[in-house]
PDB file of C-alpha atoms in Angstrom:
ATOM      1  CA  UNK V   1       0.000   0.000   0.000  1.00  0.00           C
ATOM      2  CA  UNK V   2       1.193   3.277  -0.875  1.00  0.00           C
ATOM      3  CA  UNK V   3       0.626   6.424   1.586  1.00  0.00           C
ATOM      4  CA  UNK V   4       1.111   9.410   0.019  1.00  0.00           C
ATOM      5  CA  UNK V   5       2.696  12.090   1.716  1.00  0.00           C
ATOM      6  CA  UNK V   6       0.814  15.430   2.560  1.00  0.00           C
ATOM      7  CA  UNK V   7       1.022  18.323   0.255  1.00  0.00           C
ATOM      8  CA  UNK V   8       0.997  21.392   2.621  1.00  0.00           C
ATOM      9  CA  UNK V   9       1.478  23.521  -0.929  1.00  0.00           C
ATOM     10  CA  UNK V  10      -2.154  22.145  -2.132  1.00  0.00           C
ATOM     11  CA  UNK V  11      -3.778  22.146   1.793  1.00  0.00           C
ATOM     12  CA  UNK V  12      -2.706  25.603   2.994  1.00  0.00           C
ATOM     13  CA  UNK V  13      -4.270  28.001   0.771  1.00  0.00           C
ATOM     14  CA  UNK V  14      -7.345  26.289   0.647  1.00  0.00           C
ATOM     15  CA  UNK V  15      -7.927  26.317   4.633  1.00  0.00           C
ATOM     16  CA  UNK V  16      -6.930  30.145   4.652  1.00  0.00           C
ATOM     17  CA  UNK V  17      -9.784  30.447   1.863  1.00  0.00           C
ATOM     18  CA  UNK V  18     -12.080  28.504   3.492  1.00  0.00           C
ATOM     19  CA  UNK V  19     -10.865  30.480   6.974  1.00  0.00           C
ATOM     20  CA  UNK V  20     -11.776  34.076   5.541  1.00  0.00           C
ATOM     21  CA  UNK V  21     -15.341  34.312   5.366  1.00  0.00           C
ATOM     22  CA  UNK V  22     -16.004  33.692   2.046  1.00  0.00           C
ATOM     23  CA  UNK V  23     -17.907  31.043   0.337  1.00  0.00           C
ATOM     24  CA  UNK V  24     -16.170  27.479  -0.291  1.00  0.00           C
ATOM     25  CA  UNK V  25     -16.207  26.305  -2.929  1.00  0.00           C
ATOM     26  CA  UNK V  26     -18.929  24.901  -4.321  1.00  0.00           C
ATOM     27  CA  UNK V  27     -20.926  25.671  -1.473  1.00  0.00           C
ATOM     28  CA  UNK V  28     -22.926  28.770  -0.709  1.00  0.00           C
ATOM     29  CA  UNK V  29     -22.350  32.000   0.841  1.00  0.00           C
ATOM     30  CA  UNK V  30     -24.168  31.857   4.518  1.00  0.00           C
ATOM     31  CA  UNK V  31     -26.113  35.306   3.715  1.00  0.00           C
ATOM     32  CA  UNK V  32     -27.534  34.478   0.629  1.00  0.00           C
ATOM     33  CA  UNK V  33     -28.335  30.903   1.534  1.00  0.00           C
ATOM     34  CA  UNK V  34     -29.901  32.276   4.801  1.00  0.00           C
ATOM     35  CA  UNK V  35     -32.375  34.616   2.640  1.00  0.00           C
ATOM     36  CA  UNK V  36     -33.088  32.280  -0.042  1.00  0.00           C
ATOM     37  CA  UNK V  37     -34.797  30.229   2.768  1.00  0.00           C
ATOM     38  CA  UNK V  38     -36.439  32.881   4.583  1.00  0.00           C
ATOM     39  CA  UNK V  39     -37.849  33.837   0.652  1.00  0.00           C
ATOM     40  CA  UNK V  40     -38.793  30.379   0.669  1.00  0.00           C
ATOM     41  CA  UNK V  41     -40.376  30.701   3.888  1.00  0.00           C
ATOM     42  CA  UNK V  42     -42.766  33.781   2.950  1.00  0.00           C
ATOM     43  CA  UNK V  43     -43.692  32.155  -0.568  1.00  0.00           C
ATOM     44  CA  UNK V  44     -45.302  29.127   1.479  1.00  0.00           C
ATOM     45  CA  UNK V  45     -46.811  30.858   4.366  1.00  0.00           C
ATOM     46  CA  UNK V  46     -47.898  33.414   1.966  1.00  0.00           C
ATOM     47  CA  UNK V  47     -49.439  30.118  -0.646  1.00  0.00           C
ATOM     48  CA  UNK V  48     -51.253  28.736   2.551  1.00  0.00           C
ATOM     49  CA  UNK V  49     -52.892  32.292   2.966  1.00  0.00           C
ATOM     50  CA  UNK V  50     -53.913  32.357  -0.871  1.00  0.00           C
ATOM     51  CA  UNK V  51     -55.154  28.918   0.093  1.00  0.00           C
ATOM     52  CA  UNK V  52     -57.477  29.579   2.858  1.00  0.00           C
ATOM     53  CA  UNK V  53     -59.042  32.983   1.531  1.00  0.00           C
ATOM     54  CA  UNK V  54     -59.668  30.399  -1.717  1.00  0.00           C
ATOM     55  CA  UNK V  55     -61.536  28.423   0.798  1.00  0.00           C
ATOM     56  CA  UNK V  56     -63.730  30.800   2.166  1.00  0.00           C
ATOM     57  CA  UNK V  57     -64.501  32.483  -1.462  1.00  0.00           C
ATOM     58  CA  UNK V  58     -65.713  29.444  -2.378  1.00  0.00           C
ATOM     59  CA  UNK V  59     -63.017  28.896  -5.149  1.00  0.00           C
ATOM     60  CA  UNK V  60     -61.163  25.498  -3.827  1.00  0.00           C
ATOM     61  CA  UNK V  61     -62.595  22.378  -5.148  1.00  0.00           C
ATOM     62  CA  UNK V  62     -60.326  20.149  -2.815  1.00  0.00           C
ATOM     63  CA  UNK V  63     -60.296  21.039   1.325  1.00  0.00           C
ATOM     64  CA  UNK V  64     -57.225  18.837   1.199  1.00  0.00           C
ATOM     65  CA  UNK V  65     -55.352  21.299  -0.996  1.00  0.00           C
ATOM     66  CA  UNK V  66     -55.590  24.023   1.703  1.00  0.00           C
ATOM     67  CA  UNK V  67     -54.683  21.478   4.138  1.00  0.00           C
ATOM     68  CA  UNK V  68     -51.806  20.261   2.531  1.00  0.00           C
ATOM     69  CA  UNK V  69     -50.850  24.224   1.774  1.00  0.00           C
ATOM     70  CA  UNK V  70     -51.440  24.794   5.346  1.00  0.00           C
ATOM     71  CA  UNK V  71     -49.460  21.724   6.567  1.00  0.00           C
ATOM     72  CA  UNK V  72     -46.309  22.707   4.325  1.00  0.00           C
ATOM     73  CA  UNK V  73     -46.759  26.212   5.798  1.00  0.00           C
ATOM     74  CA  UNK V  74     -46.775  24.354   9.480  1.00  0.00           C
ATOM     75  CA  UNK V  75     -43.818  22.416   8.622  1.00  0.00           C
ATOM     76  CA  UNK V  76     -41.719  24.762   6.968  1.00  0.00           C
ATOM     77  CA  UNK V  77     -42.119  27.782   9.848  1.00  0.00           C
ATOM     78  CA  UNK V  78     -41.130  24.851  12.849  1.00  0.00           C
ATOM     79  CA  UNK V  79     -37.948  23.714  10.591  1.00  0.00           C
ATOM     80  CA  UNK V  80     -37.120  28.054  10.698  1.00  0.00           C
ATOM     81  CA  UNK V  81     -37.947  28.382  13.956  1.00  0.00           C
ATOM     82  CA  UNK V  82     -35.460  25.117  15.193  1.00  0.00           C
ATOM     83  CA  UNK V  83     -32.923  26.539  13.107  1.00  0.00           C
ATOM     84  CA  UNK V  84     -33.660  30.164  14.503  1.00  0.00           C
ATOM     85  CA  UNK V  85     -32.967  28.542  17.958  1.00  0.00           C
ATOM     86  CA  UNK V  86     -30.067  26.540  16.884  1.00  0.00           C
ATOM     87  CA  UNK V  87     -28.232  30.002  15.668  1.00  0.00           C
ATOM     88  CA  UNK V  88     -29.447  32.172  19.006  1.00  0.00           C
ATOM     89  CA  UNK V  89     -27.878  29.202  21.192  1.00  0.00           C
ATOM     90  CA  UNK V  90     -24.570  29.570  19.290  1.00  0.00           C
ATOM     91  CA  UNK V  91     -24.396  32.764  19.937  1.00  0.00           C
ATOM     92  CA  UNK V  92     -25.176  32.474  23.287  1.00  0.00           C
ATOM     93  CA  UNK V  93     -22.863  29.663  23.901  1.00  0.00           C
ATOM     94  CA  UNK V  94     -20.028  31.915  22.381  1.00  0.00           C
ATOM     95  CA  UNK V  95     -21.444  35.333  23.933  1.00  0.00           C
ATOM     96  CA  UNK V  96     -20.657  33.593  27.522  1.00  0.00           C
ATOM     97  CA  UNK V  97     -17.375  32.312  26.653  1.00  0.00           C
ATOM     98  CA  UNK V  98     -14.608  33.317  29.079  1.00  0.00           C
ATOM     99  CA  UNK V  99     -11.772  34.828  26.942  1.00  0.00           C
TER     100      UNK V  99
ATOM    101  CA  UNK P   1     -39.888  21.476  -2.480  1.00  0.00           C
ATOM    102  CA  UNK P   2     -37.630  18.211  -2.552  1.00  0.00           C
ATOM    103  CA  UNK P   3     -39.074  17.760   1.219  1.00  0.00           C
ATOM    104  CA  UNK P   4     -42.375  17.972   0.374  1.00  0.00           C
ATOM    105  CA  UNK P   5     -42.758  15.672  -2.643  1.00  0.00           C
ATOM    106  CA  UNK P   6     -44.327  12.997  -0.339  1.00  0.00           C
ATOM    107  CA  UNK P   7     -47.210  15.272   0.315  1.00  0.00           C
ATOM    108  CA  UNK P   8     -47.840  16.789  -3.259  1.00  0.00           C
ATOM    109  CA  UNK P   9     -48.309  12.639  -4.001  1.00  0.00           C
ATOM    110  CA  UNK P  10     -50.655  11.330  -1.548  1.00  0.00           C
ATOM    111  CA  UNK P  11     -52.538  14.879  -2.422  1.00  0.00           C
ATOM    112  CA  UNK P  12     -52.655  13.515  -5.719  1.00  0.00           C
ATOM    113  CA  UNK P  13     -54.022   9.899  -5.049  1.00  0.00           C
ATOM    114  CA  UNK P  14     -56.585  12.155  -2.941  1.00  0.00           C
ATOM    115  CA  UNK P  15     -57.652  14.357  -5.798  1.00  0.00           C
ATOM    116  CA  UNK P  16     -57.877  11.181  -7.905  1.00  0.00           C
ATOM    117  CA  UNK P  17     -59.981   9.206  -5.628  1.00  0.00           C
ATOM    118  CA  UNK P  18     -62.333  12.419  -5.019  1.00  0.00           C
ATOM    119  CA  UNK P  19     -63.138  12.709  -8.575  1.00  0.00           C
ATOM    120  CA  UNK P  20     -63.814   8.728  -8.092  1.00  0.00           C
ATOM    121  CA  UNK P  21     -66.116   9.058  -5.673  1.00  0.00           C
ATOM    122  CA  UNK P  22     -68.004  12.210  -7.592  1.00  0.00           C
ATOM    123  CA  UNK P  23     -68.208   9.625 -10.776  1.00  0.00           C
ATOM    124  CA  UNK P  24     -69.546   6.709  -8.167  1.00  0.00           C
ATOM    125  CA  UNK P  25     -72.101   9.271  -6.666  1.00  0.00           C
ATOM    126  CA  UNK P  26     -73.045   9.934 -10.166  1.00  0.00           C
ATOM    127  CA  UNK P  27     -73.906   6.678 -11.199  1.00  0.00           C
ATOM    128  CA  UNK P  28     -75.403   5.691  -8.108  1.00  0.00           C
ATOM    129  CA  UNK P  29     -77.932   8.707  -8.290  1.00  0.00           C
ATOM    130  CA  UNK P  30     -78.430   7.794 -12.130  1.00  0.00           C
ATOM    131  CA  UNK P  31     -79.429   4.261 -11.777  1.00  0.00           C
ATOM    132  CA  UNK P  32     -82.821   4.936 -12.817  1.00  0.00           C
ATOM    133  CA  UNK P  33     -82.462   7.634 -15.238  1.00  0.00           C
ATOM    134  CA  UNK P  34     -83.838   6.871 -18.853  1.00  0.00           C
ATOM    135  CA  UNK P  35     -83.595  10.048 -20.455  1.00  0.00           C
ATOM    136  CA  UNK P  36     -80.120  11.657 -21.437  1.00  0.00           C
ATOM    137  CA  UNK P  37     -79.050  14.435 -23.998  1.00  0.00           C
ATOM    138  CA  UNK P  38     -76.939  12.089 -25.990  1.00  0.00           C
ATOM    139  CA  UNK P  39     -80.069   9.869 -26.007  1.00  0.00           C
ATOM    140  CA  UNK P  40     -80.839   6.287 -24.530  1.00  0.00           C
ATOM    141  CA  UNK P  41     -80.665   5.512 -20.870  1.00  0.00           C
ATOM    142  CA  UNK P  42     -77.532   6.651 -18.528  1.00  0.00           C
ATOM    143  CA  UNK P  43     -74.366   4.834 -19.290  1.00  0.00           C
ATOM    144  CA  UNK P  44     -72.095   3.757 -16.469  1.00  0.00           C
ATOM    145  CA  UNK P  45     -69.246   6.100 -16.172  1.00  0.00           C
ATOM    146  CA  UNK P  46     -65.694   4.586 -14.990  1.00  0.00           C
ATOM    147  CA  UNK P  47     -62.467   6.774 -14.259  1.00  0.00           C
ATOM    148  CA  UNK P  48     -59.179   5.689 -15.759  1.00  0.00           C
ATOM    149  CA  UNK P  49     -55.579   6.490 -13.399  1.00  0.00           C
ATOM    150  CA  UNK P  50     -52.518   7.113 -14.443  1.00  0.00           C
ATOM    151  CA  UNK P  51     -49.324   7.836 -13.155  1.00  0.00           C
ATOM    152  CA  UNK P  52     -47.870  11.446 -12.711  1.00  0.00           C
ATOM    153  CA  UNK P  53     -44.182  12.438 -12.543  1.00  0.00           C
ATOM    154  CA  UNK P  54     -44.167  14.891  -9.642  1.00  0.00           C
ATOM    155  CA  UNK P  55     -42.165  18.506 -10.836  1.00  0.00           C
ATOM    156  CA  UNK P  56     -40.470  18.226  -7.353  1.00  0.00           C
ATOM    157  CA  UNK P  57     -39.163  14.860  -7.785  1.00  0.00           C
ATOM    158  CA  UNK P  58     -36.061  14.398  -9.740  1.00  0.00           C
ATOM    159  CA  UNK P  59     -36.730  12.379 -12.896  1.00  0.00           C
ATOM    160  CA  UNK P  60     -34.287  10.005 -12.744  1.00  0.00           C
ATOM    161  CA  UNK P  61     -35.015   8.349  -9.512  1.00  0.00           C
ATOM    162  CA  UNK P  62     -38.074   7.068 -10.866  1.00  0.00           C
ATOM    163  CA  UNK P  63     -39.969   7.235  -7.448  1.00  0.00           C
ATOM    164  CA  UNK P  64     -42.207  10.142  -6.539  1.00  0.00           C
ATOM    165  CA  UNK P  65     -44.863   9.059  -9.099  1.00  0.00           C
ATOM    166  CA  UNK P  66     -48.331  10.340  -8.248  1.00  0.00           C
ATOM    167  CA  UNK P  67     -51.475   9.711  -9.986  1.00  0.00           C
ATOM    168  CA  UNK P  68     -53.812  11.577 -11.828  1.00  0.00           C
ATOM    169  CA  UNK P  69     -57.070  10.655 -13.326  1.00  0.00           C
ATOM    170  CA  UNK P  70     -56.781  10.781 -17.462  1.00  0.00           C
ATOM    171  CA  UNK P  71     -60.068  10.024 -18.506  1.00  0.00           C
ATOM    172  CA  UNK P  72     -64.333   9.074 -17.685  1.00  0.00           C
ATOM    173  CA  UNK P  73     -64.993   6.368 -19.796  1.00  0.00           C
ATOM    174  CA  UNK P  74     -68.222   4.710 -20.311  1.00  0.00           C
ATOM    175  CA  UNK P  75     -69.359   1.693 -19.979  1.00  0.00           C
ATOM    176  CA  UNK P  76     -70.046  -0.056 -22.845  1.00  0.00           C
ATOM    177  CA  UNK P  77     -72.472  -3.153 -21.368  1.00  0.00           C
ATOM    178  CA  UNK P  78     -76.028  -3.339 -23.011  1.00  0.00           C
ATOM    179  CA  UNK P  79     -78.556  -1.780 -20.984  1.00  0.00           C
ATOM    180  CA  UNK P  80     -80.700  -3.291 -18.511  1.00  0.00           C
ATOM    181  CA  UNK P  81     -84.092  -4.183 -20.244  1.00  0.00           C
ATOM    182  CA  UNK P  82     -87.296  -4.224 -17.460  1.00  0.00           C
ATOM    183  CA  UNK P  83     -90.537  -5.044 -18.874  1.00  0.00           C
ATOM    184  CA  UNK P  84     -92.874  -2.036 -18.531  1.00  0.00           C
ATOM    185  CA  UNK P  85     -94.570  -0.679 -21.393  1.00  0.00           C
ATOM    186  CA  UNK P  86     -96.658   1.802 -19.446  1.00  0.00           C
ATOM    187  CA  UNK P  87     -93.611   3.825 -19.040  1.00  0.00           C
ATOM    188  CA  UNK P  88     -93.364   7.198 -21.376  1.00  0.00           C
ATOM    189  CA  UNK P  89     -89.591   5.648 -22.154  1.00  0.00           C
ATOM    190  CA  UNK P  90     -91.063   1.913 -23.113  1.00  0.00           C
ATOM    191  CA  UNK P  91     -90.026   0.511 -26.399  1.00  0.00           C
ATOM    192  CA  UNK P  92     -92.454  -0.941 -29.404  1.00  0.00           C
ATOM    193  CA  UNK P  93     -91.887  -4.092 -27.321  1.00  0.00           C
ATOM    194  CA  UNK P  94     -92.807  -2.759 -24.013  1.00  0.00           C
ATOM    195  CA  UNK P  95     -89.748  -2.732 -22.849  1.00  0.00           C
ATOM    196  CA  UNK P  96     -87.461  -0.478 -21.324  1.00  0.00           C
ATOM    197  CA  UNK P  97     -84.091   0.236 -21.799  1.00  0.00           C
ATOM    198  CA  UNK P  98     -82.773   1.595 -17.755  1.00  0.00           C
ATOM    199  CA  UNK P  99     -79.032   2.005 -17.335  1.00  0.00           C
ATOM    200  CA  UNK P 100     -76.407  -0.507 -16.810  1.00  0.00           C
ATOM    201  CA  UNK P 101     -75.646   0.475 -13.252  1.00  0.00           C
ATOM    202  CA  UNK P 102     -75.271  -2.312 -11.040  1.00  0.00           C
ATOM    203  CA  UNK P 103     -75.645  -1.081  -6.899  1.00  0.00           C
ATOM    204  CA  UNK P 104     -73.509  -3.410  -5.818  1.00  0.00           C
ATOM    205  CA  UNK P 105     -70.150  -2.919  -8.289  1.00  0.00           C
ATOM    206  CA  UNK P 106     -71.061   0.506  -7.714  1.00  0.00           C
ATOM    207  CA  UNK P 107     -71.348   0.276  -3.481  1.00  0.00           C
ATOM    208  CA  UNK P 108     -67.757  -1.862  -4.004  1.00  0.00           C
ATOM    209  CA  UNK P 109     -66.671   1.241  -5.786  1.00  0.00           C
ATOM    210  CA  UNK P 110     -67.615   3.312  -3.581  1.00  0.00           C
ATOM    211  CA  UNK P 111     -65.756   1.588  -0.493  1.00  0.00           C
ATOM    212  CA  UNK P 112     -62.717   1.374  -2.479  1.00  0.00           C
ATOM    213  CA  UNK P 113     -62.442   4.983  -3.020  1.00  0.00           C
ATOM    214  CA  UNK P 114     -63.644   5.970   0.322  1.00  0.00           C
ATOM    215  CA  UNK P 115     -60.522   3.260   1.403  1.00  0.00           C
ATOM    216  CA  UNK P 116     -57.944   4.480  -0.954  1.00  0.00           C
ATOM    217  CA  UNK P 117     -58.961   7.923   0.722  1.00  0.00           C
ATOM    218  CA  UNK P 118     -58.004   7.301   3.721  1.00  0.00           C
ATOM    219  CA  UNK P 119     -55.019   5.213   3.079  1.00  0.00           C
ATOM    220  CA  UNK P 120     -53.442   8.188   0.975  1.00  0.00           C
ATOM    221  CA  UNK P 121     -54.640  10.577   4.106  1.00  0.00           C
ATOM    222  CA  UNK P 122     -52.892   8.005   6.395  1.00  0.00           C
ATOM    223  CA  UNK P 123     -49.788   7.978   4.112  1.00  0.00           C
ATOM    224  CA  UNK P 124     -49.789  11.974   4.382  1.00  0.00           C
ATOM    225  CA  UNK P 125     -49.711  11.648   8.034  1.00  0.00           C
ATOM    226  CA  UNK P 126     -46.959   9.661   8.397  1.00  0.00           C
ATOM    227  CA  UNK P 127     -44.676  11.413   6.479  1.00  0.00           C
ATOM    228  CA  UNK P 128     -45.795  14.658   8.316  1.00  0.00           C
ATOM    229  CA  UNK P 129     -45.042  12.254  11.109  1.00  0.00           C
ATOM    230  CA  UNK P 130     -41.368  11.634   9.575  1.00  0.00           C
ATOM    231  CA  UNK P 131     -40.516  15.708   9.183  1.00  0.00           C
ATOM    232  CA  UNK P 132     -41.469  16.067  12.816  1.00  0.00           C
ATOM    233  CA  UNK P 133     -39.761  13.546  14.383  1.00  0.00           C
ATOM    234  CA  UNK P 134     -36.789  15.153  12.163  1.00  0.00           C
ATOM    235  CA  UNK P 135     -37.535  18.342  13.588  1.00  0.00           C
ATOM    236  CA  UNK P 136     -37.373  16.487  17.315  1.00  0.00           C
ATOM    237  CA  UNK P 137     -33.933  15.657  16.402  1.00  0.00           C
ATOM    238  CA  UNK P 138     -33.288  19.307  16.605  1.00  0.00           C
ATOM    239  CA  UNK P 139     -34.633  19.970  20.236  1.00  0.00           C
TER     240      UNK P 139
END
């Protein structure tokens, strides 16, 4: 078996990339990720609105349409809200770091 | 919606079997009726599924096929001949031609849809089931 050594020429500058606060790559800048979902977000709670004013018009054929529309709206504002808490307990966890 | 795709099919097997149930309804409330525009007694009506390729899914995983209804079709059985000739519909004969409904393939219908229903409604559940215990994970 052959172990090839480690090329600190190829690893450096990529950790001093990755390091700086911009986007890896391939991957996707944190900001722009961030309000793509939050668009997201709005376009389904927004869809489950259209949904149930339909309903009460008179317009929707199906009730399960503007339950599944409200469902998705359901689902998609707990998966925010867990990540919402994820982000305020990391920066709570680092806020009361001792330095 | 990748995470969604689950829903957007069991909401299809629900729209299907809905429309189902509406052509079901219809012959059951026809089962008498002798008199149509196209002329002749009602014909039984039948729905024909097929699958859908859900927009969400990607195509080449072949899973995340829901269904759609692509047609009513009648049925082409002779109809039911009673023997009445007082009836205004009543043939030279005296007899009269009533609609090839039959209650019973229709009340099998019927239960099927009703069924298939509430197993799509059940499969909606559970996956809402799945995304939350997912979301537990979180907690």
């Amino acid at each position: 078996m052959k172990i090839t050594p480690l090329n600190l020429q190829q690893t450096l500058p990529r950790m001093a990339v990755e390091g700086g606060g911009k986007a890896r790559e391939g991957g996707i800048d944190f900001k722009a990720g961030l309000n793509r979902a939050i668009d997201g977000l709005n376009r389904v709670q927004n869809e489950a609105d259209d949904m149930v004013a339909k309903m009460v018009t008179g317009e929707v054929e199906d009730i399960h349409q503007v339950v599944l529309a409200v469902e998705k709206a359901n689902l998609s504002m707990q998966l925010a809200v867990q990540v919402r808490n994820k982000v305020v307990e990391a920066y709570q966890e680092i806020m009361h770091m001792q330095v | 919606m990748g995470i969604f795709s689950s829903f957007d099919i069991s909401a299809s097997g629900l729209t299907a079997n809905r429309l189902w149930m509406d052509v079901v309804a219809s012959n059951i409330a026809n089962a008498q009726t002798t008199r149509t525009p196209e002329g002749g007694p009602y014909r039984r009506r039948e729905v024909v599924f097929s699958t859908r390729l859900e927009e969400a899914s990607s195509p080449d995983l072949k899973g995340g096929q829901g269904v759609r209804v692509v047609g009513i079709v009648e049925d082409e059985s002779p109809p039911r001949l009673v023997y009445e000739p007082e009836h205004p519909d009543a043939r030279e004969d005296g007899y009269v031609e009533m609609p090839n409904v039959n209650a019973v393939t229709e009340m099998v219908d019927m239960l099927v849809a009703s069924r298939a229903y509430e197993a799509n409604a059940a499969a909606m559940e559970a996956a809402k089931g799945m995304l939350m215990r997912a979301l537990d994970i979180m907690k």
